[in-house]
Each structure stands twice: as structure tokens, then as C-alpha cells.
Short mmCIF file of C-alpha atoms in Angstrom, two decimals:
data_model
loop_
_atom_site.label_atom_id
_atom_site.label_comp_id
_atom_site.label_asym_id
_atom_site.label_seq_id
_atom_site.Cartn_x
_atom_site.Cartn_y
_atom_site.Cartn_z
CA MET A 1 -3.64 3.02 22.22
CA VAL A 2 -6.49 3.22 24.52
CA PRO A 3 -9.28 5.49 23.35
CA GLY A 4 -9.20 8.91 25.18
CA ARG A 5 -5.60 8.21 26.40
CA PRO A 6 -2.87 10.15 24.82
CA LEU A 7 -0.14 8.53 22.70
CA ASP A 8 2.06 7.63 25.55
CA GLY A 9 3.62 4.36 24.41
CA HIS A 10 0.85 2.06 25.76
CA LEU A 11 2.09 -1.50 24.75
CA SER A 12 5.22 -0.12 23.07
CA SER A 13 8.30 -2.34 23.39
CA THR A 14 10.10 0.65 25.18
CA GLY A 15 7.18 2.16 27.13
CA GLU A 16 7.36 5.29 24.86
CA CYS A 17 5.78 6.20 21.65
CA PHE A 18 8.45 6.33 18.89
CA ASP A 19 8.86 6.62 15.12
CA ILE A 20 5.14 7.41 14.43
CA GLY A 21 4.23 9.26 11.29
CA LYS A 22 2.46 12.58 11.41
CA THR A 23 -0.57 11.11 9.62
CA VAL A 24 -0.88 8.14 11.86
CA ARG A 25 -0.50 10.23 14.96
CA THR A 26 -3.13 12.66 13.73
CA ALA A 27 -5.61 9.86 12.99
CA LEU A 28 -5.00 8.09 16.38
CA ASN A 29 -5.25 11.42 18.24
CA LYS A 30 -8.66 11.87 16.56
CA PHE A 31 -9.96 8.42 17.21
CA THR A 32 -12.48 8.35 19.91
CA GLY A 33 -14.09 4.94 19.15
CA SER A 34 -17.14 6.68 17.49
CA GLU A 35 -15.50 7.54 14.27
CA GLU A 36 -14.97 4.66 12.09
CA PHE A 37 -12.39 6.04 9.74
CA PRO A 38 -10.48 9.02 11.49
CA GLY A 39 -7.75 9.16 8.74
CA SER A 40 -7.49 12.50 6.94
CA VAL A 41 -8.80 12.73 3.42
CA SER A 42 -6.29 15.44 2.57
CA PRO A 43 -4.36 14.69 -0.37
CA ARG A 44 -1.14 15.26 1.71
CA ALA A 45 -2.30 12.21 3.93
CA ALA A 46 -1.33 9.72 1.00
CA GLY A 47 1.53 8.30 2.92
CA ASN A 48 2.83 4.76 2.59
CA GLY A 49 2.21 3.59 6.07
CA CYS A 50 -1.29 2.14 5.19
CA LEU A 51 0.45 0.16 2.27
CA MET A 52 3.11 -1.12 4.77
CA ARG A 53 0.73 -2.75 7.18
CA LEU A 54 -1.79 -3.96 4.53
CA GLY A 55 -0.68 -7.63 4.06
CA PRO A 56 -2.73 -9.20 6.76
CA VAL A 57 -6.02 -7.94 5.35
CA PRO A 58 -5.88 -9.98 1.96
CA CYS A 59 -4.49 -12.87 3.78
CA ALA A 60 -7.61 -12.95 6.11
CA PHE A 61 -10.06 -12.59 3.22
CA LYS A 62 -8.16 -14.47 0.41
CA ASN A 63 -11.36 -16.58 -0.17
CA CYS A 64 -13.54 -13.66 -0.75
CA HIS A 65 -11.76 -11.17 -3.20
CA SER A 66 -14.60 -8.60 -2.86
CA LEU A 67 -14.38 -8.27 0.87
CA ALA A 68 -10.43 -8.39 0.73
CA LEU A 69 -10.47 -5.38 -1.65
CA ARG A 70 -13.16 -3.57 0.42
CA TYR A 71 -11.43 -4.09 3.76
CA SER A 72 -8.02 -3.12 2.17
CA ALA A 73 -9.53 0.22 1.51
CA ASP A 74 -11.09 0.52 5.00
CA SER A 75 -7.83 -0.41 6.46
CA ALA A 76 -6.18 2.52 4.70
CA ARG A 77 -8.97 4.87 5.65
CA THR A 78 -8.20 4.32 9.56
CA THR A 79 -5.26 6.57 9.05
CA HIS A 80 -4.96 7.64 5.48
CA GLY A 81 -8.23 8.50 3.83
CA PRO A 82 -7.37 10.04 0.43
CA PRO A 83 -8.31 8.27 -2.85
CA ALA A 84 -4.71 7.86 -3.79
CA ALA A 85 -4.03 5.78 -0.53
CA THR A 86 -7.26 3.71 -0.62
CA ASP A 87 -6.91 3.06 -4.53
CA THR A 88 -3.32 1.84 -4.06
CA CYS A 89 -4.25 -0.31 -1.16
CA ILE A 90 -6.97 -1.84 -3.25
CA TYR A 91 -4.70 -2.31 -6.18
CA PHE A 92 -1.88 -3.97 -4.09
CA ALA A 93 -4.21 -6.23 -2.16
CA GLY A 94 -5.42 -7.45 -5.58
CA LEU A 95 -1.76 -8.15 -6.56
CA LEU A 96 -1.32 -10.15 -3.20
CA LEU A 97 -4.58 -12.10 -3.88
CA GLY A 98 -3.18 -12.92 -7.40
CA CYS A 99 0.17 -14.13 -5.66
CA PHE A 100 -1.92 -16.48 -3.37
CA GLU A 101 -3.51 -17.88 -6.39
CA GLY A 102 -0.02 -18.60 -8.19
CA LYS A 103 -0.51 -16.07 -11.00
CA SER A 104 2.39 -15.39 -13.04
CA LYS A 105 4.56 -12.21 -12.82
CA GLU A 106 3.27 -11.29 -16.43
CA GLU A 107 -0.21 -11.57 -15.21
CA LEU A 108 0.27 -9.70 -12.06
CA LEU A 109 1.86 -6.76 -14.06
CA ALA A 110 -0.72 -6.55 -16.74
CA ASP A 111 -2.36 -3.24 -16.90
CA LYS A 112 -4.80 -2.73 -13.94
CA TYR A 113 -4.63 -6.19 -12.71
CA SER A 114 -7.27 -7.30 -10.28
CA PRO A 115 -8.46 -10.80 -9.35
CA ILE A 116 -12.00 -9.68 -9.81
CA PRO A 117 -12.49 -9.37 -13.62
CA ASP A 118 -13.26 -5.83 -14.80
CA TYR A 119 -12.74 -4.40 -11.31
CA TRP A 120 -11.01 -1.37 -12.58
CA SER A 121 -13.36 -0.89 -15.62
CA ASN A 122 -16.21 -0.66 -13.03
CA ASN A 123 -14.40 1.36 -10.43
CA THR A 124 -12.34 4.55 -10.87
CA MET A 125 -8.61 4.51 -10.17
CA VAL A 126 -6.60 7.90 -9.52
CA PRO A 127 -4.92 8.91 -12.71
CA GLU A 128 -1.59 8.93 -11.00
CA LEU A 129 -1.83 5.50 -9.90
CA ALA A 130 -3.24 4.36 -13.25
CA GLU A 131 -0.09 5.75 -14.81
CA VAL A 132 1.99 3.52 -12.34
CA VAL A 133 -0.09 0.23 -12.96
CA GLY A 134 -0.16 1.01 -16.52
CA GLY A 135 3.62 0.34 -16.56
CA SER A 136 5.57 3.55 -15.79
CA TYR A 137 7.93 1.49 -13.62
CA LYS A 138 8.88 -0.52 -16.74
CA ARG A 139 10.16 2.65 -18.56
CA LYS A 140 11.92 4.45 -15.69
CA SER A 141 15.05 4.05 -13.71
CA PRO A 142 16.45 5.89 -10.71
CA PRO A 143 16.53 8.77 -10.02
CA ASP A 144 13.05 8.82 -11.62
CA ILE A 145 12.07 5.95 -9.40
CA LYS A 146 11.85 7.08 -5.88
CA GLY A 147 11.29 5.19 -2.65
CA SER A 148 9.82 8.16 -0.85
CA GLY A 149 7.02 8.16 1.77
CA TYR A 150 4.34 9.00 -0.72
CA ILE A 151 2.22 5.85 -1.38
CA ILE A 152 2.22 5.95 -5.03
CA ASP A 153 6.02 6.40 -5.21
CA SER A 154 6.40 3.55 -2.84
CA LEU A 155 4.22 1.37 -4.98
CA GLU A 156 6.15 2.35 -7.99
CA ALA A 157 9.42 1.65 -6.43
CA VAL A 158 8.15 -1.85 -5.34
CA LEU A 159 6.80 -2.71 -8.91
CA TRP A 160 10.14 -1.43 -10.38
CA ALA A 161 12.25 -3.69 -8.17
CA PHE A 162 9.85 -6.71 -8.77
CA TYR A 163 9.86 -6.24 -12.52
CA HIS A 164 13.49 -5.87 -12.90
CA THR A 165 14.51 -8.67 -10.83
CA ASP A 166 13.84 -12.54 -10.83
CA ASN A 167 14.21 -13.52 -6.96
CA PHE A 168 13.28 -12.11 -3.67
CA LYS A 169 16.89 -11.35 -2.48
CA ASP A 170 17.68 -9.11 -5.64
CA GLY A 171 14.29 -7.36 -5.54
CA CYS A 172 14.39 -6.52 -2.00
CA LEU A 173 17.90 -5.15 -2.42
CA LYS A 174 16.88 -3.12 -5.38
CA ALA A 175 14.00 -1.69 -3.52
CA VAL A 176 15.81 -0.64 -0.29
CA ASN A 177 18.81 0.57 -2.25
CA LEU A 178 16.77 3.37 -3.63
CA GLY A 179 17.12 5.00 -0.35
CA ASP A 180 14.86 7.66 1.06
CA ASP A 181 12.17 5.70 3.03
CA ALA A 182 13.91 2.46 2.45
CA ASP A 183 12.68 0.49 5.41
CA THR A 184 9.13 0.96 4.48
CA VAL A 185 9.50 0.28 0.78
CA GLY A 186 11.49 -2.80 1.67
CA ALA A 187 8.63 -3.91 3.93
CA ILE A 188 6.21 -3.31 1.22
CA PHE A 189 8.33 -5.31 -1.23
CA GLY A 190 8.53 -8.17 1.30
#
């Protein structure tokens, strides 16, 4: 997208804008180049798109955990500004950093894991996310696990699939077979 230019498919593979979520479309239309974080802070803007595209941020800042977590929240804010979105991106970035360091599955799935000691003791986490990272996915089964477009549901679905399998193929299949927003949940699991 070029600032001041409508969403017309610029640089799209087809020359047309396609399959863009309402939250992302609204943020991009609002972007003028002067507003750093145009994403809506409405609780209804806590979609999973910011989690789906998060991977490169912790990869780029894997040697500085504090920057990785900060920039993961900033990445979310470009399109999805509510605390549910930013907190989930911070938490998930921490999991990715732990993976890069070879942490065990048990360590990663411990209550409120972070590669920065006491991070979640010193920073607030929205209660709904705290319930998930506290292990709700360990006690639930479908249909109580949903692969919806809501960011916390998507995270819960991914953690559920990760927890209940022991390899990538089975975990990814479990995640996408929940249905709903299967492509995005599968991308997040990946």
C-alpha cells in the first residue's frame, strides 16, 4: 500500500486487493504515514491476523528479548491495538524465543512462560489470556477449543494442538481440523 492511495491491489499477485480482514483494511485505510499505530484499540479488533504475521519479529530480535517482545506488541498495534492482541503477541513471541533457545515443551507450556524472568509478574496480562496460558487448553477438548478468528481462541487452539501431539505433522493437522479459521490457525501453529 502506498500512503494516500486506496487499497487497490498495489503489489498484489493478482493486481487486485483480496482476502483482507476488516480490521486490517480499516488500519491500512487510516494509515497516512504520520500515525505510528493506526490499528483500532476496540476490543472487537482483537483478530488473529497480527499473530499470524508475527514470526519475523522475534526472529529478527532473537538476541535481544526485551526488543523482541516490545516490537512484537508494536507489530500488533499497526493493525490490532487492543490489549488482548498485544499481550497475546508478546506471549507468543516469548514462546518462539524459547523455541529458538531449545527450551523443552514442558518449559514452554509452564504457566506464563517468558524468556525474560518475571516478565509477567512485572507486566499485566489480560485475564482471558492468563486463563489460556495458565493451561485451559490442557483441560478442554473440541468443541470447547475453537479455531476462530479471535486472537485468544486462536492461541488456545494452537497451544491445545501443540500440547496434545508430539510432532509437527500431527499438531498441524489437529489445529487445522478444528475448522473455522483453519488457514490462519494452521499458519500460527507452523
